[in-house]
JSON list of N, CA and C in Angstrom, two decimals:
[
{"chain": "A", "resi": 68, "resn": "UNK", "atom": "N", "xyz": [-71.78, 8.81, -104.13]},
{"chain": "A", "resi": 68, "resn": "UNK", "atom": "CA", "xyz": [-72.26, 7.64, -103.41]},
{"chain": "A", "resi": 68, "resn": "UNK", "atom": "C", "xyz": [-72.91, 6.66, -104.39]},
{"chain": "A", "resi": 69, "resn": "UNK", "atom": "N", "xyz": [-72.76, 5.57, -104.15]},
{"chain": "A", "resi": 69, "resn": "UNK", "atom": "CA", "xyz": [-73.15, 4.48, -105.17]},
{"chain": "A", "resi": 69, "resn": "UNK", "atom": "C", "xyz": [-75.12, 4.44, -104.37]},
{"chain": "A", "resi": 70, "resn": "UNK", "atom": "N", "xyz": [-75.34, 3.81, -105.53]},
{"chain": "A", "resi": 70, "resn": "UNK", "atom": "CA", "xyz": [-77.06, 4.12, -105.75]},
{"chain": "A", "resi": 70, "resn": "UNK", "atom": "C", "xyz": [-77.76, 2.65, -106.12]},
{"chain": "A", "resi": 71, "resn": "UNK", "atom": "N", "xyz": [-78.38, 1.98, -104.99]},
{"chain": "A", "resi": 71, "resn": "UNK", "atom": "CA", "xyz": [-78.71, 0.39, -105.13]},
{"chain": "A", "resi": 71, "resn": "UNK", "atom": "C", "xyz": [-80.55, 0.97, -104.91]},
{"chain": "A", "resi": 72, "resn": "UNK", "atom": "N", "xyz": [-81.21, -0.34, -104.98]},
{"chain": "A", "resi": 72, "resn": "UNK", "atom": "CA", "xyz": [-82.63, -0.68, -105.39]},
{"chain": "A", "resi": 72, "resn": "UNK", "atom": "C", "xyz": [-82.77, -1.56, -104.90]},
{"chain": "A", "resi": 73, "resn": "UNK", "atom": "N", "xyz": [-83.43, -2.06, -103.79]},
{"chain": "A", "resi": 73, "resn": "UNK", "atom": "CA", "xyz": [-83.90, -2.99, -103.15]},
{"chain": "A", "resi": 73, "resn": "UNK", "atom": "C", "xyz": [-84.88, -3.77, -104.01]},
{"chain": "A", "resi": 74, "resn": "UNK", "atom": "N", "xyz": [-84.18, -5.02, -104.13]},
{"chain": "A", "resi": 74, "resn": "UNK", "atom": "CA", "xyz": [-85.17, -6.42, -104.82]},
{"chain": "A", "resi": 74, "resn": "UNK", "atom": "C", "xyz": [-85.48, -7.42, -104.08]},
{"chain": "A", "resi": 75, "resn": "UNK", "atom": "N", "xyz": [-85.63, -6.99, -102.51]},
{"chain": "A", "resi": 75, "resn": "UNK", "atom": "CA", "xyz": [-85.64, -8.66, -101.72]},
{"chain": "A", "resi": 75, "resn": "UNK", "atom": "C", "xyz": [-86.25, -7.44, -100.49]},
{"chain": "A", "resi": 76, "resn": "UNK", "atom": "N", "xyz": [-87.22, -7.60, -99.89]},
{"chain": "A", "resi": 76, "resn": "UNK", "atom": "CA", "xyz": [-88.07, -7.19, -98.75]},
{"chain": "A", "resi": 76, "resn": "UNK", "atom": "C", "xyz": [-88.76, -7.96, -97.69]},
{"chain": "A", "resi": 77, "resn": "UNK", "atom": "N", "xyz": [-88.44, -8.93, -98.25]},
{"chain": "A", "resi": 77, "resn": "UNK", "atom": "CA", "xyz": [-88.70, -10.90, -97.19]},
{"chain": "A", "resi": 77, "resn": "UNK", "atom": "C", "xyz": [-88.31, -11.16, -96.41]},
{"chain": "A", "resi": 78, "resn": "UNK", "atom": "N", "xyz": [-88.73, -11.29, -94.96]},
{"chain": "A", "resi": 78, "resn": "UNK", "atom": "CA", "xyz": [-88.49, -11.87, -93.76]},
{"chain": "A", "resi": 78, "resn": "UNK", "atom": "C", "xyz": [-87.28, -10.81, -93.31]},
{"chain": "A", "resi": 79, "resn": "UNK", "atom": "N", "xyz": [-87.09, -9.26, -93.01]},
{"chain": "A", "resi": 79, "resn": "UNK", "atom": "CA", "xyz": [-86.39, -8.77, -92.60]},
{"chain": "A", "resi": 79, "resn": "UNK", "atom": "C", "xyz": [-86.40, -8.70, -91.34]},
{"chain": "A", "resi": 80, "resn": "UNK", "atom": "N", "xyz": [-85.12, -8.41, -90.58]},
{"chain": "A", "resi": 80, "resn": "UNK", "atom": "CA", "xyz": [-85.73, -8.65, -89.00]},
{"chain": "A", "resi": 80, "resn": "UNK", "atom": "C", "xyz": [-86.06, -6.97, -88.33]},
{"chain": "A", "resi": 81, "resn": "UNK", "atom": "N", "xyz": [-86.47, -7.37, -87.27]},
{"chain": "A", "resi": 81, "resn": "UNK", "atom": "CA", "xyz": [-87.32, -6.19, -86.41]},
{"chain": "A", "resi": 81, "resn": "UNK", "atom": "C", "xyz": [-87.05, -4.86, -86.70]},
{"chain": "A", "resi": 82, "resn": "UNK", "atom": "N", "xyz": [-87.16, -4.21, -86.84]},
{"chain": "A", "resi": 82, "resn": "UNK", "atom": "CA", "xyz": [-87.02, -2.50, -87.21]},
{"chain": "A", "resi": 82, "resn": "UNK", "atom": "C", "xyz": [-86.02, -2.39, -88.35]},
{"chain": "A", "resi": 83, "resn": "UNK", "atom": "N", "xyz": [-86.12, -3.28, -89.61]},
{"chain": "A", "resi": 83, "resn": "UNK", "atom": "CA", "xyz": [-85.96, -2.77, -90.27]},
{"chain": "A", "resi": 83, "resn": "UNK", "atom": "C", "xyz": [-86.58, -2.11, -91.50]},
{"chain": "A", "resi": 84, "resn": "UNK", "atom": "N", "xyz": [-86.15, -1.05, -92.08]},
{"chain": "A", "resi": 84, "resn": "UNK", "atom": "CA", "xyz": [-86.91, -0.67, -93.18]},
{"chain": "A", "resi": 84, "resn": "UNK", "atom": "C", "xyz": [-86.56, -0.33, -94.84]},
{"chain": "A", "resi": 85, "resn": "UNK", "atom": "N", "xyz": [-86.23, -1.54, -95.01]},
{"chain": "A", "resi": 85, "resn": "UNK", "atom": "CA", "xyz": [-85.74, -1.53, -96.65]},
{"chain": "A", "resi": 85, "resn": "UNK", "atom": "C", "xyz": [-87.02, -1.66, -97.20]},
{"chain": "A", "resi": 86, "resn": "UNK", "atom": "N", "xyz": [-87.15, -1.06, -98.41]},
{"chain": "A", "resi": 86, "resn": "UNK", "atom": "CA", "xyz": [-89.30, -1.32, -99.08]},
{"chain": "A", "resi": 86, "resn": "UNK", "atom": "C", "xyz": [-88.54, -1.72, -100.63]},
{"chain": "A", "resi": 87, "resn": "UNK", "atom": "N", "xyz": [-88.88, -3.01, -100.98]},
{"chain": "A", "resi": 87, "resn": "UNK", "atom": "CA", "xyz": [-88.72, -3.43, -102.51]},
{"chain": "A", "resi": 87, "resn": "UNK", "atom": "C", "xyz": [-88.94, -2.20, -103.96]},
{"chain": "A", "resi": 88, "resn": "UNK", "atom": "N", "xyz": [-88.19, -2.18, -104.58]},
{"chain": "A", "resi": 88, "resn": "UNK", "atom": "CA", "xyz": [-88.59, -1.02, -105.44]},
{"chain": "A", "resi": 88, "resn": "UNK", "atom": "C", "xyz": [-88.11, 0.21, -105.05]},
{"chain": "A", "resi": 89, "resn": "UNK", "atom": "N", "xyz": [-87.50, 0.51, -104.06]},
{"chain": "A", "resi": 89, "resn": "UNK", "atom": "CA", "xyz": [-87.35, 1.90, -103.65]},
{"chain": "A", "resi": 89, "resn": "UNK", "atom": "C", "xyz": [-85.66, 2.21, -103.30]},
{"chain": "A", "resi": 90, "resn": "UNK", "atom": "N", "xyz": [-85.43, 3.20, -104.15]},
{"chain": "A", "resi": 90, "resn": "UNK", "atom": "CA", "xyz": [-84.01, 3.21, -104.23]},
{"chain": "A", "resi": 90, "resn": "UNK", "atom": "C", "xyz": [-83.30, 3.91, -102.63]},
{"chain": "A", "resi": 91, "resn": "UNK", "atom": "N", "xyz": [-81.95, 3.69, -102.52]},
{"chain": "A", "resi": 91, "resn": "UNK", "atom": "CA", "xyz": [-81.18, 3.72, -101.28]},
{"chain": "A", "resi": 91, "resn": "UNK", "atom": "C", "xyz": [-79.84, 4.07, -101.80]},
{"chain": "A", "resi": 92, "resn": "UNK", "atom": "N", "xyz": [-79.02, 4.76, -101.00]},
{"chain": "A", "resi": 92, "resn": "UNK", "atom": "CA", "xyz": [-77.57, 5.38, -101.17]},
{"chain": "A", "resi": 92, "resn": "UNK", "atom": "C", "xyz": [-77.08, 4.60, -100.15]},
{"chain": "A", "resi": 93, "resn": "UNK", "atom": "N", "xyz": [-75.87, 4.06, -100.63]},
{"chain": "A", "resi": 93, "resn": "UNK", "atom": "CA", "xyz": [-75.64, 3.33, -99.66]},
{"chain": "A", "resi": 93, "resn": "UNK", "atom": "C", "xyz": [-73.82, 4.53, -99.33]},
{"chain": "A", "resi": 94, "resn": "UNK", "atom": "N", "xyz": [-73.91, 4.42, -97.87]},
{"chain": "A", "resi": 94, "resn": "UNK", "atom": "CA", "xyz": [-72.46, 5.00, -97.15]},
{"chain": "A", "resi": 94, "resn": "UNK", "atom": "C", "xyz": [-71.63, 4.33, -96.73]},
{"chain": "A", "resi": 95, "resn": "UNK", "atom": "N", "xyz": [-71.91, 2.91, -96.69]},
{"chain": "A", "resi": 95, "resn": "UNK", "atom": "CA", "xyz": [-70.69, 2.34, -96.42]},
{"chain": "A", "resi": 95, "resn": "UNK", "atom": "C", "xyz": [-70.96, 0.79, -96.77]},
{"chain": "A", "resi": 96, "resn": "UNK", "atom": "N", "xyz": [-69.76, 0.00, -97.05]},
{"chain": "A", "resi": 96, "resn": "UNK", "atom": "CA", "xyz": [-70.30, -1.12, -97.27]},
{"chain": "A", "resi": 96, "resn": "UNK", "atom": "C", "xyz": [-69.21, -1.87, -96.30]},
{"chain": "A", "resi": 97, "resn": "UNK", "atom": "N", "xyz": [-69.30, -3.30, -96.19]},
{"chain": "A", "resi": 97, "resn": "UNK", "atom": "CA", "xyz": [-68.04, -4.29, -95.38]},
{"chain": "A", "resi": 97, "resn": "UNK", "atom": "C", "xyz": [-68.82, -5.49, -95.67]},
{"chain": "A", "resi": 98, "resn": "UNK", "atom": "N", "xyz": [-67.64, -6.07, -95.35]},
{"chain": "A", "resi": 98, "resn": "UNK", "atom": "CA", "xyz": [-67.88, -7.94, -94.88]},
{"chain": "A", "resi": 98, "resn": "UNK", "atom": "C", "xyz": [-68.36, -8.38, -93.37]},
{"chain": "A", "resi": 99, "resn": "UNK", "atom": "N", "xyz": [-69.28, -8.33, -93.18]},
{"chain": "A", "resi": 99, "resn": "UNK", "atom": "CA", "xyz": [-69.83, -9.13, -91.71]},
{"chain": "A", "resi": 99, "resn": "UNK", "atom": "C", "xyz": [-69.46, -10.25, -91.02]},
{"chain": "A", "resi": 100, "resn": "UNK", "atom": "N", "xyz": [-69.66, -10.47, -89.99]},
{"chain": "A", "resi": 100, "resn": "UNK", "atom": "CA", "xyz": [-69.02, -11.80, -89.09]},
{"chain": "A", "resi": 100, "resn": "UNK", "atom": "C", "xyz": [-69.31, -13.43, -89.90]},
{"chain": "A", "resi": 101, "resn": "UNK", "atom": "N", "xyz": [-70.43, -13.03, -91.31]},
{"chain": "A", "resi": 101, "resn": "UNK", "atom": "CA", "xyz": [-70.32, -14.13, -91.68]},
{"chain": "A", "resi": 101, "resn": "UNK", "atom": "C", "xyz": [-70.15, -13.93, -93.12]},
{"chain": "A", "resi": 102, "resn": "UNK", "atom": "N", "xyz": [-69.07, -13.29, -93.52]},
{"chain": "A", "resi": 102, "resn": "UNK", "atom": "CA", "xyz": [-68.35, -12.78, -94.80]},
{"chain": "A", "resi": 102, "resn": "UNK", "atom": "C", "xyz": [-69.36, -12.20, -95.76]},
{"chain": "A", "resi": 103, "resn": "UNK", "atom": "N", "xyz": [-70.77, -11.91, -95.76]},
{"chain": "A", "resi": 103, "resn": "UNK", "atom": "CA", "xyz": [-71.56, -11.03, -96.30]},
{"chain": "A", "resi": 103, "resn": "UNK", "atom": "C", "xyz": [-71.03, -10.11, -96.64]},
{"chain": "A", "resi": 104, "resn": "UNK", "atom": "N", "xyz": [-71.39, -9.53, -98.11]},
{"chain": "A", "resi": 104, "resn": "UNK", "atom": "CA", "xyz": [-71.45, -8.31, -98.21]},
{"chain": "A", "resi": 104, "resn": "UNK", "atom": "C", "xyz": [-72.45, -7.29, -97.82]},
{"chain": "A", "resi": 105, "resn": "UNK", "atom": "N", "xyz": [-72.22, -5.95, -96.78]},
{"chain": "A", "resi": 105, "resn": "UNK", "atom": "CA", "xyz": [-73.30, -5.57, -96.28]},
{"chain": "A", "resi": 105, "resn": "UNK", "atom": "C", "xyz": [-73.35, -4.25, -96.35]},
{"chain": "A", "resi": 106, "resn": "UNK", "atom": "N", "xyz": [-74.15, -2.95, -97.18]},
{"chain": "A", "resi": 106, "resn": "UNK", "atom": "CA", "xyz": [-74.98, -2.04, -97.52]},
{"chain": "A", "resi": 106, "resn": "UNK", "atom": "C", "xyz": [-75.43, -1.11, -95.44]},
{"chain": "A", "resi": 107, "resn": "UNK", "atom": "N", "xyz": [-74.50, -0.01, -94.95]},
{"chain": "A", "resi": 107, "resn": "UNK", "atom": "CA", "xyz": [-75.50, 0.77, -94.84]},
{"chain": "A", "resi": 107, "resn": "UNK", "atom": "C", "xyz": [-76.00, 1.66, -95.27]},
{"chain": "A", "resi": 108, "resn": "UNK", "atom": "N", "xyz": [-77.33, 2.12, -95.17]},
{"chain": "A", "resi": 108, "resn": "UNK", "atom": "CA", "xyz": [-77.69, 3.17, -96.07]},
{"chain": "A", "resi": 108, "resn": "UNK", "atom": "C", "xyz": [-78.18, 4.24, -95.53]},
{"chain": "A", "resi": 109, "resn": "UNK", "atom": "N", "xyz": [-78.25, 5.20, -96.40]},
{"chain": "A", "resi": 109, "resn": "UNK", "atom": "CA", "xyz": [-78.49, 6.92, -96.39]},
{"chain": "A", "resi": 109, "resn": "UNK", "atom": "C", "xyz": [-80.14, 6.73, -95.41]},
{"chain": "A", "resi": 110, "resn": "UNK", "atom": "N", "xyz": [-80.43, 7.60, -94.48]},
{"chain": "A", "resi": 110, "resn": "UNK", "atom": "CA", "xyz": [-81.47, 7.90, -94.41]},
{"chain": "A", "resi": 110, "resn": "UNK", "atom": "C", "xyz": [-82.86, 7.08, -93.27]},
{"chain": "A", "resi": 111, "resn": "UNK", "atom": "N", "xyz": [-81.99, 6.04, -92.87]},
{"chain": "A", "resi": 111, "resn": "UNK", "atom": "CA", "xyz": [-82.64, 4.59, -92.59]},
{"chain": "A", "resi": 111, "resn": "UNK", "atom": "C", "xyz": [-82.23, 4.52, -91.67]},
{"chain": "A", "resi": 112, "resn": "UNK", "atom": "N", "xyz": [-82.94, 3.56, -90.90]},
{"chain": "A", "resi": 112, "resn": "UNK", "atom": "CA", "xyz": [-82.31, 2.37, -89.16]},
{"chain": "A", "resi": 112, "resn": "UNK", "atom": "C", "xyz": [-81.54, 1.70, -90.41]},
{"chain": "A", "resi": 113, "resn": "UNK", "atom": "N", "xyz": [-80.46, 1.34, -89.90]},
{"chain": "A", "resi": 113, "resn": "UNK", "atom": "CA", "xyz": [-79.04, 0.53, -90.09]},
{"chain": "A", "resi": 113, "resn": "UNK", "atom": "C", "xyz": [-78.96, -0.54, -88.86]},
{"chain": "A", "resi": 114, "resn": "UNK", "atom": "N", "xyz": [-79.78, -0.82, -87.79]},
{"chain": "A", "resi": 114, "resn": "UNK", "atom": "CA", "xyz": [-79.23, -2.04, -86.84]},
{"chain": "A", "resi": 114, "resn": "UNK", "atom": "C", "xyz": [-80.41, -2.09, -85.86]},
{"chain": "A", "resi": 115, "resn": "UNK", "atom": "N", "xyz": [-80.39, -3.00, -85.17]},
{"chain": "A", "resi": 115, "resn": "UNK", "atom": "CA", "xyz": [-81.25, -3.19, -83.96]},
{"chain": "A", "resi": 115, "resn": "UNK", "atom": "C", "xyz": [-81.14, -4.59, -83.45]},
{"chain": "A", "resi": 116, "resn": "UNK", "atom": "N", "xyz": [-82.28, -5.67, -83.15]},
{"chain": "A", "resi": 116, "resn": "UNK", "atom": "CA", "xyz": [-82.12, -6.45, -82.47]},
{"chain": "A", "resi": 116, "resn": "UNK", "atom": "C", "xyz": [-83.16, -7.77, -83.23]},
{"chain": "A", "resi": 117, "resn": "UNK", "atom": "N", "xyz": [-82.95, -8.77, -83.58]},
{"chain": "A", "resi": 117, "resn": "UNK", "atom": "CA", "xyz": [-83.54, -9.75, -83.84]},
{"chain": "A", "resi": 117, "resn": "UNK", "atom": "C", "xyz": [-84.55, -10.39, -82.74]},
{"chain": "A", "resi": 118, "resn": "UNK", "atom": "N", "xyz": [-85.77, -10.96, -83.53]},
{"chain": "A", "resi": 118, "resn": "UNK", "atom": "CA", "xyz": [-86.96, -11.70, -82.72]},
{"chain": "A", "resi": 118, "resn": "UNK", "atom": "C", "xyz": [-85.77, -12.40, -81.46]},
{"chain": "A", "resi": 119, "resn": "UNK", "atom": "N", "xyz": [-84.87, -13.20, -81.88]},
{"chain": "A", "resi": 119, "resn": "UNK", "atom": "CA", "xyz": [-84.23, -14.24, -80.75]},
{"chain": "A", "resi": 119, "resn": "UNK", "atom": "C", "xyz": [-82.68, -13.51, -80.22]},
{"chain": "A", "resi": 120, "resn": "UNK", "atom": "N", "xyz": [-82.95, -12.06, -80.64]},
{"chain": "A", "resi": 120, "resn": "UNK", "atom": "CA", "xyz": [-82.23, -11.29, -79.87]},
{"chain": "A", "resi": 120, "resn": "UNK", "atom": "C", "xyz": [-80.85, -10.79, -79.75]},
{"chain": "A", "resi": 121, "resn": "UNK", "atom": "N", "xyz": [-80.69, -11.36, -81.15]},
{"chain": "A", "resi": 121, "resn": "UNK", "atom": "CA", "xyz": [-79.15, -11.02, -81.79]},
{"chain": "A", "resi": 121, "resn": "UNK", "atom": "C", "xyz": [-79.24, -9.30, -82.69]},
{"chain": "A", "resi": 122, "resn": "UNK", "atom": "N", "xyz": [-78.26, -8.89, -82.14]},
{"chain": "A", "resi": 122, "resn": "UNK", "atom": "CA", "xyz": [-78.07, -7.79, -82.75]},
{"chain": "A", "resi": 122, "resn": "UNK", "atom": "C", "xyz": [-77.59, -7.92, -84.01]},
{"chain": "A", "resi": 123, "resn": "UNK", "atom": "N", "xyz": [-78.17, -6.81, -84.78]},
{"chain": "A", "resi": 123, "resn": "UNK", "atom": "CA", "xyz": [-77.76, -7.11, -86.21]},
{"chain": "A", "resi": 123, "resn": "UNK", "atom": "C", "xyz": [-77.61, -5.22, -86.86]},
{"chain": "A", "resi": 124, "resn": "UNK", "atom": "N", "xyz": [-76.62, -5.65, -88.19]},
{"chain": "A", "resi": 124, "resn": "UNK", "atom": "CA", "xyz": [-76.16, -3.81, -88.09]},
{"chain": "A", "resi": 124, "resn": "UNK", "atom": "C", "xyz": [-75.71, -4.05, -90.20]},
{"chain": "A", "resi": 125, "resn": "UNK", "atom": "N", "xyz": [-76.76, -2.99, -90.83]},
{"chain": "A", "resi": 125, "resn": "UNK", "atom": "CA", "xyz": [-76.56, -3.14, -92.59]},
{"chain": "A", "resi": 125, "resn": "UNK", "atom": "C", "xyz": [-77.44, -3.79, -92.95]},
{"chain": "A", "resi": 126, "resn": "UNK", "atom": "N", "xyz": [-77.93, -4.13, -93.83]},
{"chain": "A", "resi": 126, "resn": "UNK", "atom": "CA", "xyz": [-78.41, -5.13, -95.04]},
{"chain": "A", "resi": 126, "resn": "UNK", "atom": "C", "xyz": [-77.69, -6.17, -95.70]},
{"chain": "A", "resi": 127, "resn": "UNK", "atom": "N", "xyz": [-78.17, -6.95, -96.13]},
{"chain": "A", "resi": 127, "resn": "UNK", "atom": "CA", "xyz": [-77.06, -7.99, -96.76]},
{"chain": "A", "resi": 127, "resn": "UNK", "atom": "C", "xyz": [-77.23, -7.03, -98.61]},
{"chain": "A", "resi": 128, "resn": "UNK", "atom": "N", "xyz": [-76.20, -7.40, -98.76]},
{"chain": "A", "resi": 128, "resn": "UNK", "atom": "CA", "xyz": [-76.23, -6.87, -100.12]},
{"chain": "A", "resi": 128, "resn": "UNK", "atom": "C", "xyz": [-76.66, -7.54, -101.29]},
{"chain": "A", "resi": 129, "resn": "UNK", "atom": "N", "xyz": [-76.98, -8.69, -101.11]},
{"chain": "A", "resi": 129, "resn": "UNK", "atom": "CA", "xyz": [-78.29, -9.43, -101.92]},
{"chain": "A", "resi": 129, "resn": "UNK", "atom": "C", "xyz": [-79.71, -9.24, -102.37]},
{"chain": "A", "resi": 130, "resn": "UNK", "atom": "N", "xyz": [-80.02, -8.56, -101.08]},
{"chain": "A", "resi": 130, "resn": "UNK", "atom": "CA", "xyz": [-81.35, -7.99, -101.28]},
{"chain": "A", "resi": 130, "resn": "UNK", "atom": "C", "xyz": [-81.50, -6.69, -102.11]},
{"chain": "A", "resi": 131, "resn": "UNK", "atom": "N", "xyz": [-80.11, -6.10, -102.67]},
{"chain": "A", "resi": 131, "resn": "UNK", "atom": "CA", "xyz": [-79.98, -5.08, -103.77]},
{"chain": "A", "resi": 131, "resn": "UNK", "atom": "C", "xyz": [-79.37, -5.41, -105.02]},
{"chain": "A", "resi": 132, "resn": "UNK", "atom": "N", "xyz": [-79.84, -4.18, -105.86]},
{"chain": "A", "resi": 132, "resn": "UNK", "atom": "CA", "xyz": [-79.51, -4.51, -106.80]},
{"chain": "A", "resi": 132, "resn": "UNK", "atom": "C", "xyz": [-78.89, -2.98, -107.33]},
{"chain": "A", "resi": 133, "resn": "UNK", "atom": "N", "xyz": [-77.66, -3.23, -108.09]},
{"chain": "A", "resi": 133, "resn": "UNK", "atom": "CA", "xyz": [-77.14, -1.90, -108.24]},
{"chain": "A", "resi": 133, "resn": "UNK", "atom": "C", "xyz": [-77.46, -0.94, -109.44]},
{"chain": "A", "resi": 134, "resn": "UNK", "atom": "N", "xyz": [-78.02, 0.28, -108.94]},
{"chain": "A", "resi": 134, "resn": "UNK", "atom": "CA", "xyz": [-79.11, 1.10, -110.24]},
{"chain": "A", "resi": 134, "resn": "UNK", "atom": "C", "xyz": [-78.00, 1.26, -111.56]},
{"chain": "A", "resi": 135, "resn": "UNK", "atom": "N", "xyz": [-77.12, 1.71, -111.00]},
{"chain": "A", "resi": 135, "resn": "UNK", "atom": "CA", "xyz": [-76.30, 1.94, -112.27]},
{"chain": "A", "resi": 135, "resn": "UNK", "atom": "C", "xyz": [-76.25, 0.44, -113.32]},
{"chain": "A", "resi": 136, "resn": "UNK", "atom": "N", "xyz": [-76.09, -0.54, -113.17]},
{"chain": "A", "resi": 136, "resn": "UNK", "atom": "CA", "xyz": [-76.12, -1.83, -113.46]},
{"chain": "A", "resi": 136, "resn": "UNK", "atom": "C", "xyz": [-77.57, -1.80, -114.28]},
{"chain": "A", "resi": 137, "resn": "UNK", "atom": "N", "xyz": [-78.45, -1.92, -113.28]},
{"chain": "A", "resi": 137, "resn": "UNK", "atom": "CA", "xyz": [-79.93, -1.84, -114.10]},
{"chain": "A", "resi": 137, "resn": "UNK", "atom": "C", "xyz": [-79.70, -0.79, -115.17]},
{"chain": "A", "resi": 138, "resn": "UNK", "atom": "N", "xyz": [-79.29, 0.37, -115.48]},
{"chain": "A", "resi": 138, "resn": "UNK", "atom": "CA", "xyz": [-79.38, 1.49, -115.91]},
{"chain": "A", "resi": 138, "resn": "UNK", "atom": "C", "xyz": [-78.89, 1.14, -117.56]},
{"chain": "A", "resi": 139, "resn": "UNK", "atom": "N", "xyz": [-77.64, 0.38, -117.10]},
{"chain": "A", "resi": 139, "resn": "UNK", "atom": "CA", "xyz": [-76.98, 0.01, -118.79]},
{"chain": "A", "resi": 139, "resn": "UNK", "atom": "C", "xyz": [-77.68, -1.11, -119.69]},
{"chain": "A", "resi": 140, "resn": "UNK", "atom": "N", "xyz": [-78.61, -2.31, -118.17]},
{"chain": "A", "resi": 140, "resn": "UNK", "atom": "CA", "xyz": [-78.94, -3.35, -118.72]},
{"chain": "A", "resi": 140, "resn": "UNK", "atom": "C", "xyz": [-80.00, -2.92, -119.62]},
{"chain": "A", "resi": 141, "resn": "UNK", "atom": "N", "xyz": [-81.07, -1.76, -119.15]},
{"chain": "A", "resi": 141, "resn": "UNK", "atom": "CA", "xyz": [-82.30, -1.30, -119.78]},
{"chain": "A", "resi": 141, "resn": "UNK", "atom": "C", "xyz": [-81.75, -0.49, -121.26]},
{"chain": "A", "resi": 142, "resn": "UNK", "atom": "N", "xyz": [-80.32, 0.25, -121.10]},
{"chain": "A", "resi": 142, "resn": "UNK", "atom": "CA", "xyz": [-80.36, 0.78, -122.07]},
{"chain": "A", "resi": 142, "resn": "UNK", "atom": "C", "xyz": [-80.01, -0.22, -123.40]},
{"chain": "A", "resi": 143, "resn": "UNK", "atom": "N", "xyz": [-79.07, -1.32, -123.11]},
{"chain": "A", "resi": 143, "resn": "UNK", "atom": "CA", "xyz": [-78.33, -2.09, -124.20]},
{"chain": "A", "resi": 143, "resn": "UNK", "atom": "C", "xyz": [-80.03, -3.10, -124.64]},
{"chain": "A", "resi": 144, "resn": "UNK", "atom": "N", "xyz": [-80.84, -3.25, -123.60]},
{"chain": "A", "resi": 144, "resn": "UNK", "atom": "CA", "xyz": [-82.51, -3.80, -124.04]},
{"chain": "A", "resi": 144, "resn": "UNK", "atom": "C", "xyz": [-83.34, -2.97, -125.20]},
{"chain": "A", "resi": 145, "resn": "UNK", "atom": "N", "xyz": [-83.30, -1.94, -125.10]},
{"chain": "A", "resi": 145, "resn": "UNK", "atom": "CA", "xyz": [-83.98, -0.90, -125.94]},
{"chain": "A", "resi": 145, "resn": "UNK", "atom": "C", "xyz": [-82.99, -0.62, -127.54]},
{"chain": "A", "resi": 146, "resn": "UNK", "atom": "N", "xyz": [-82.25, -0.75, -126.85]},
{"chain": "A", "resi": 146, "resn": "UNK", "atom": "CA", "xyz": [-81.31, -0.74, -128.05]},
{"chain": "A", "resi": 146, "resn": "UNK", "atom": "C", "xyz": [-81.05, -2.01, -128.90]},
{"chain": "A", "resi": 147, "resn": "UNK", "atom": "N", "xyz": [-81.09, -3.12, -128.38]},
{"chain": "A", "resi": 147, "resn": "UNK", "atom": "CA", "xyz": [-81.70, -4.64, -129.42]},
{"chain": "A", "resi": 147, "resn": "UNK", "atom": "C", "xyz": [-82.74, -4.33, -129.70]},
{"chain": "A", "resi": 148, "resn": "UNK", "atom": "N", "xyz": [-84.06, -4.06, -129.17]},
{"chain": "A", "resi": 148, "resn": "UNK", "atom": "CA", "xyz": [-85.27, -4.19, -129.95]},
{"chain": "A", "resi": 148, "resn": "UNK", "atom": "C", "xyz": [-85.25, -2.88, -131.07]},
{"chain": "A", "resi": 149, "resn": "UNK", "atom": "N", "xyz": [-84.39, -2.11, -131.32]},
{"chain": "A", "resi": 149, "resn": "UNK", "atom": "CA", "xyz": [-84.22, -0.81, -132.37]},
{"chain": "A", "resi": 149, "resn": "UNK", "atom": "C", "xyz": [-83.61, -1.14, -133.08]}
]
């Protein structure tokens, strides 16, 4: 399973619970009704209902960031300053 990191925790709507900094497995991903890329994940509410009452179902995949990605960027960093 691919392995993302939440970098965006701002204005999420009602029951959801993504926490900035804290890594997530994501099980499935798709394109949404408004061509988003969208993350559900391991472990979590995945959907519910907006303040004005629209149902909503995933994360946008913006608000992650993919660990493996971070993983090479930190290593090729350490490795310029050596």
């Amino acid at each position: 399973m691919r392995k993302v990191v939440c970098i965006n925790d701002r204005k999420l709507p009602a029951g959801a619970e993504v926490v900035e900094g804290k890594e997530y497995e994501v099980i499935e991903e798709f394109l949404n009704n408004y061509d988003q890329q969208t993350y559900v994940l391991q472990g979590i509410i995945n959907g519910g209902m907006t303040k004005l009452g629209m149902r909503w179902y995933g994360y946008a995949a913006n608000r992650f960031a993919d660990l493996d990605a971070l993983a090479v960027e930190s290593y090729e960093h350490v490795y310029e300053e050596n």
